[in-house]
mmCIF file of C-alpha atoms in Angstrom:
data_model
loop_
_atom_site.group_PDB
_atom_site.id
_atom_site.type_symbol
_atom_site.label_atom_id
_atom_site.label_comp_id
_atom_site.label_asym_id
_atom_site.label_seq_id
_atom_site.Cartn_x
_atom_site.Cartn_y
_atom_site.Cartn_z
ATOM 1 C CA MET A 1239 -34.635 -5.594 -26.892
ATOM 2 C CA ALA A 1240 -31.864 -4.223 -24.742
ATOM 3 C CA SER A 1241 -32.533 -3.964 -21.023
ATOM 4 C CA THR A 1242 -32.643 -0.541 -19.462
ATOM 5 C CA TRP A 1243 -29.714 -1.504 -17.217
ATOM 6 C CA TYR A 1244 -27.619 -2.523 -20.214
ATOM 7 C CA SER A 1245 -28.501 0.795 -21.849
ATOM 8 C CA LEU A 1246 -27.332 2.652 -18.748
ATOM 9 C CA VAL A 1247 -24.058 0.695 -18.605
ATOM 10 C CA SER A 1248 -23.532 1.381 -22.314
ATOM 11 C CA GLN A 1249 -24.233 5.074 -21.797
ATOM 12 C CA LYS A 1250 -21.632 5.333 -19.029
ATOM 13 C CA LEU A 1251 -19.065 3.468 -21.119
ATOM 14 C CA TYR A 1252 -19.774 5.679 -24.126
ATOM 15 C CA LEU A 1253 -19.340 8.820 -22.006
ATOM 16 C CA ALA A 1254 -16.034 7.441 -20.731
ATOM 17 C CA GLN A 1255 -14.987 6.857 -24.340
ATOM 18 C CA VAL A 1256 -15.831 10.471 -25.213
ATOM 19 C CA LEU A 1257 -13.744 11.696 -22.284
ATOM 20 C CA ILE A 1258 -10.854 9.413 -23.265
ATOM 21 C CA ARG A 1259 -10.902 10.895 -26.768
ATOM 22 C CA GLU A 1260 -10.499 14.284 -25.125
ATOM 23 C CA PHE A 1261 -7.071 13.182 -23.945
ATOM 24 C CA ASP A 1262 -5.966 13.570 -27.551
ATOM 25 C CA GLN A 1263 -6.990 17.221 -27.508
ATOM 26 C CA PRO A 1264 -4.400 19.558 -26.058
ATOM 27 C CA ALA A 1265 -5.465 21.042 -22.746
ATOM 28 C CA SER A 1266 -5.971 24.708 -23.412
ATOM 29 C CA THR A 1267 -4.880 27.008 -20.621
ATOM 30 C CA ALA A 1268 -6.230 30.010 -22.515
ATOM 31 C CA SER A 1269 -9.881 29.048 -22.089
ATOM 32 C CA THR A 1270 -9.651 27.932 -18.448
ATOM 33 C CA GLY A 1271 -6.627 29.700 -17.079
ATOM 34 C CA LEU A 1272 -5.518 26.403 -15.544
ATOM 35 C CA PRO A 1273 -2.249 24.578 -16.176
ATOM 36 C CA ALA A 1274 -2.409 21.675 -18.615
ATOM 37 C CA ALA A 1275 -1.450 19.255 -15.817
ATOM 38 C CA VAL A 1276 -4.531 20.250 -13.802
ATOM 39 C CA ILE A 1277 -6.793 19.816 -16.811
ATOM 40 C CA GLY A 1278 -5.211 16.437 -17.565
ATOM 41 C CA GLU A 1279 -5.712 15.299 -13.970
ATOM 42 C CA ALA A 1280 -9.346 16.416 -14.060
ATOM 43 C CA ARG A 1281 -9.915 14.478 -17.277
ATOM 44 C CA SER A 1282 -8.241 11.359 -15.904
ATOM 45 C CA GLN A 1283 -10.262 11.428 -12.708
ATOM 46 C CA ALA A 1284 -13.469 12.105 -14.646
ATOM 47 C CA VAL A 1285 -12.920 9.018 -16.808
ATOM 48 C CA ALA A 1286 -12.137 6.911 -13.745
ATOM 49 C CA GLU A 1287 -15.280 8.107 -11.953
ATOM 50 C CA VAL A 1288 -17.499 7.352 -14.946
ATOM 51 C CA LEU A 1289 -15.958 3.875 -15.254
ATOM 52 C CA LEU A 1290 -16.537 3.262 -11.550
ATOM 53 C CA ARG A 1291 -20.169 4.330 -11.914
ATOM 54 C CA ALA A 1292 -20.476 1.967 -14.888
ATOM 55 C CA ARG A 1293 -19.125 -0.823 -12.666
ATOM 56 C CA ASP A 1294 -21.831 -0.133 -10.062
ATOM 57 C CA VAL A 1295 -24.527 -0.153 -12.734
ATOM 58 C CA LEU A 1296 -23.085 -3.388 -14.145
ATOM 59 C CA LEU A 1297 -23.387 -5.039 -10.723
ATOM 60 C CA THR A 1298 -27.010 -3.907 -10.488
ATOM 61 C CA MET A 1299 -27.627 -5.180 -14.021
ATOM 62 C CA ILE A 1300 -26.383 -8.641 -13.006
ATOM 63 C CA ALA A 1301 -28.624 -8.620 -9.945
ATOM 64 C CA ARG A 1302 -31.647 -7.630 -12.062
ATOM 65 C CA LEU A 1303 -30.918 -10.306 -14.662
ATOM 66 C CA HIS A 1304 -31.196 -12.831 -11.842
ATOM 67 C CA GLN A 1305 -34.497 -11.466 -10.541
ATOM 68 C CA LYS A 1306 -33.102 -9.412 -7.666
ATOM 69 C CA LYS A 1307 -35.446 -6.535 -8.451
ATOM 70 C CA THR A 1308 -34.605 -4.145 -5.614
ATOM 71 C CA GLU A 1309 -30.963 -4.902 -4.880
ATOM 72 C CA THR A 1310 -28.204 -2.459 -5.793
ATOM 73 C CA PRO A 1311 -24.875 -4.080 -4.902
ATOM 74 C CA HIS A 1312 -21.832 -1.815 -4.866
ATOM 75 C CA SER A 1313 -19.187 -4.510 -4.620
ATOM 76 C CA LEU A 1314 -18.533 -8.024 -5.791
ATOM 77 C CA ALA A 1315 -18.942 -9.254 -2.209
ATOM 78 C CA GLU A 1316 -22.396 -7.649 -1.997
ATOM 79 C CA LEU A 1317 -23.356 -9.218 -5.332
ATOM 80 C CA LYS A 1318 -22.153 -12.660 -4.203
ATOM 81 C CA ALA A 1319 -24.180 -12.367 -0.999
ATOM 82 C CA LEU A 1320 -27.397 -12.010 -3.010
ATOM 83 C CA PHE A 1321 -27.248 -15.553 -4.387
ATOM 84 C CA GLU A 1322 -27.505 -18.916 -2.672
ATOM 85 C CA TYR A 1323 -26.529 -20.600 -5.929
ATOM 86 C CA ASP A 1324 -23.685 -20.276 -8.429
ATOM 87 C CA VAL A 1325 -24.061 -17.458 -10.934
ATOM 88 C CA ALA A 1326 -21.830 -17.546 -14.006
ATOM 89 C CA GLU A 1327 -21.315 -13.769 -14.112
ATOM 90 C CA VAL A 1328 -20.317 -13.663 -10.458
ATOM 91 C CA GLU A 1329 -17.853 -16.499 -11.016
ATOM 92 C CA THR A 1330 -16.400 -14.639 -14.001
ATOM 93 C CA LEU A 1331 -16.012 -11.442 -11.986
ATOM 94 C CA ASP A 1332 -14.521 -13.427 -9.106
ATOM 95 C CA SER A 1333 -12.010 -14.923 -11.528
ATOM 96 C CA LEU A 1334 -11.184 -11.449 -12.853
ATOM 97 C CA ALA A 1335 -10.706 -10.236 -9.276
ATOM 98 C CA GLN A 1336 -7.982 -12.890 -8.864
ATOM 99 C CA GLN A 1337 -6.125 -11.714 -11.993
ATOM 100 C CA ARG A 1338 -3.719 -8.909 -11.227
ATOM 101 C CA ASP A 1339 -3.928 -7.252 -14.654
ATOM 102 C CA SER A 1340 -7.681 -7.599 -15.244
ATOM 103 C CA TRP A 1341 -10.041 -4.741 -15.967
ATOM 104 C CA TRP A 1342 -11.891 -5.549 -12.725
ATOM 105 C CA ASN A 1343 -8.718 -5.131 -10.641
ATOM 106 C CA HIS A 1344 -7.867 -1.954 -12.511
ATOM 107 C CA LEU A 1345 -11.220 -0.537 -11.389
ATOM 108 C CA VAL A 1346 -10.609 -1.678 -7.810
ATOM 109 C CA GLN A 1347 -7.229 0.089 -7.862
ATOM 110 C CA LEU A 1348 -8.744 3.252 -9.356
ATOM 111 C CA ASP A 1349 -11.475 3.281 -6.723
ATOM 112 C CA LYS A 1350 -8.968 2.892 -3.913
ATOM 113 C CA ALA A 1351 -6.621 5.558 -5.309
ATOM 114 C CA LEU A 1352 -9.372 8.112 -5.847
ATOM 115 C CA GLY A 1353 -10.777 7.588 -2.361
ATOM 116 C CA GLN A 1354 -7.546 8.168 -0.454
ATOM 117 C CA PRO A 1355 -5.141 11.072 -0.148
ATOM 118 C CA PRO A 1356 -1.891 10.649 -2.083
ATOM 119 C CA ALA A 1357 0.969 8.966 -0.243
ATOM 120 C CA GLN A 1358 3.564 11.289 1.213
ATOM 121 C CA LYS A 1359 6.728 11.590 -0.786
ATOM 122 C CA LYS A 1360 9.860 10.186 0.793
ATOM 123 C CA THR A 1361 12.503 12.689 1.775
ATOM 124 C CA VAL A 1362 16.209 12.574 2.379
ATOM 125 C CA SER A 1363 16.899 11.391 5.913
ATOM 126 C CA ALA A 1364 19.376 12.835 8.371
ATOM 127 C CA ASP A 1365 21.815 10.110 7.317
ATOM 128 C CA ASN A 1366 21.882 11.698 3.864
ATOM 129 C CA ILE A 1367 20.300 8.668 2.200
ATOM 130 C CA ILE A 1368 18.698 9.384 -1.107
ATOM 131 C CA ALA A 1369 15.011 8.548 -1.137
ATOM 132 C CA VAL A 1370 13.986 6.538 -4.153
ATOM 133 C CA ALA A 1371 10.376 5.701 -4.805
ATOM 134 C CA ALA A 1372 8.525 4.575 -7.838
ATOM 135 C CA GLU A 1373 5.208 6.296 -8.291
ATOM 136 C CA GLU A 1374 2.569 3.947 -7.016
ATOM 137 C CA GLY A 1375 -1.068 3.697 -7.919
ATOM 138 C CA PRO A 1376 -3.132 2.524 -10.817
ATOM 139 C CA ASP A 1377 -2.282 3.336 -14.393
ATOM 140 C CA ARG A 1378 -4.500 6.224 -15.468
ATOM 141 C CA SER A 1379 -2.991 6.583 -18.908
ATOM 142 C CA LEU A 1380 -5.151 6.864 -21.995
ATOM 143 C CA GLN A 1381 -4.287 3.321 -23.041
ATOM 144 C CA ALA A 1382 -5.052 1.765 -19.645
ATOM 145 C CA LEU A 1383 -8.364 3.562 -19.233
ATOM 146 C CA GLU A 1384 -9.405 2.657 -22.769
ATOM 147 C CA GLN A 1385 -8.445 -1.002 -22.285
ATOM 148 C CA THR A 1386 -10.560 -1.170 -19.142
ATOM 149 C CA ARG A 1387 -13.479 0.594 -20.837
ATOM 150 C CA ALA A 1388 -13.320 -1.709 -23.863
ATOM 151 C CA ALA A 1389 -13.128 -4.850 -21.711
ATOM 152 C CA MET A 1390 -16.115 -3.688 -19.668
ATOM 153 C CA ALA A 1391 -18.067 -3.009 -22.857
ATOM 154 C CA ILE A 1392 -17.357 -6.521 -24.152
ATOM 155 C CA PHE A 1393 -18.371 -8.076 -20.823
ATOM 156 C CA ALA A 1394 -21.612 -6.071 -20.669
ATOM 157 C CA ARG A 1395 -22.478 -6.821 -24.308
ATOM 158 C CA GLU A 1396 -21.898 -10.553 -23.842
ATOM 159 C CA LEU A 1397 -23.965 -10.488 -20.680
ATOM 160 C CA GLU A 1398 -26.861 -8.744 -22.422
ATOM 161 C CA GLU A 1399 -26.697 -11.093 -25.408
ATOM 162 C CA ARG A 1400 -26.659 -14.166 -23.184
ATOM 163 C CA HIS A 1401 -29.663 -13.052 -21.172
ATOM 164 C CA GLY A 1402 -31.425 -11.366 -24.076
ATOM 165 C CA GLU A 1403 -31.927 -14.748 -25.725
ATOM 166 C CA TRP A 1404 -34.334 -15.788 -22.988
#
């Protein structure tokens, strides 16, 4: 029987998948009166927010699987602080946090980007130097969001299967 926390994680990941599929649908300005770029940005941020909520629920799920019945960690550091002993899931997440291209780091980058105002664009200085800047921030493309969602789903499923055997 699936835990209620696993069900909630799965629900969030499914909703993110539904939103990602919406990227394939053209943004209609006729129905909303908004430019397609605004609709696309809203969709992208909505997917990121649902994935971030799924991450929080996943952390709580791990705490509950290890008998921390009232704890609701919101970060890996908070989850680590709950245990005096080694926990395989925490070690896995810690390892993912060290990998630059992991789904965990992608979520960290999304969280940081969505919680801060955009960086100011560089301008041409008085010395007539051309300002060149690559757009910074996490990849919020359809492919990147889907890869993160799929990796989270695999992690959550494996976690539930491992603990569901007990």
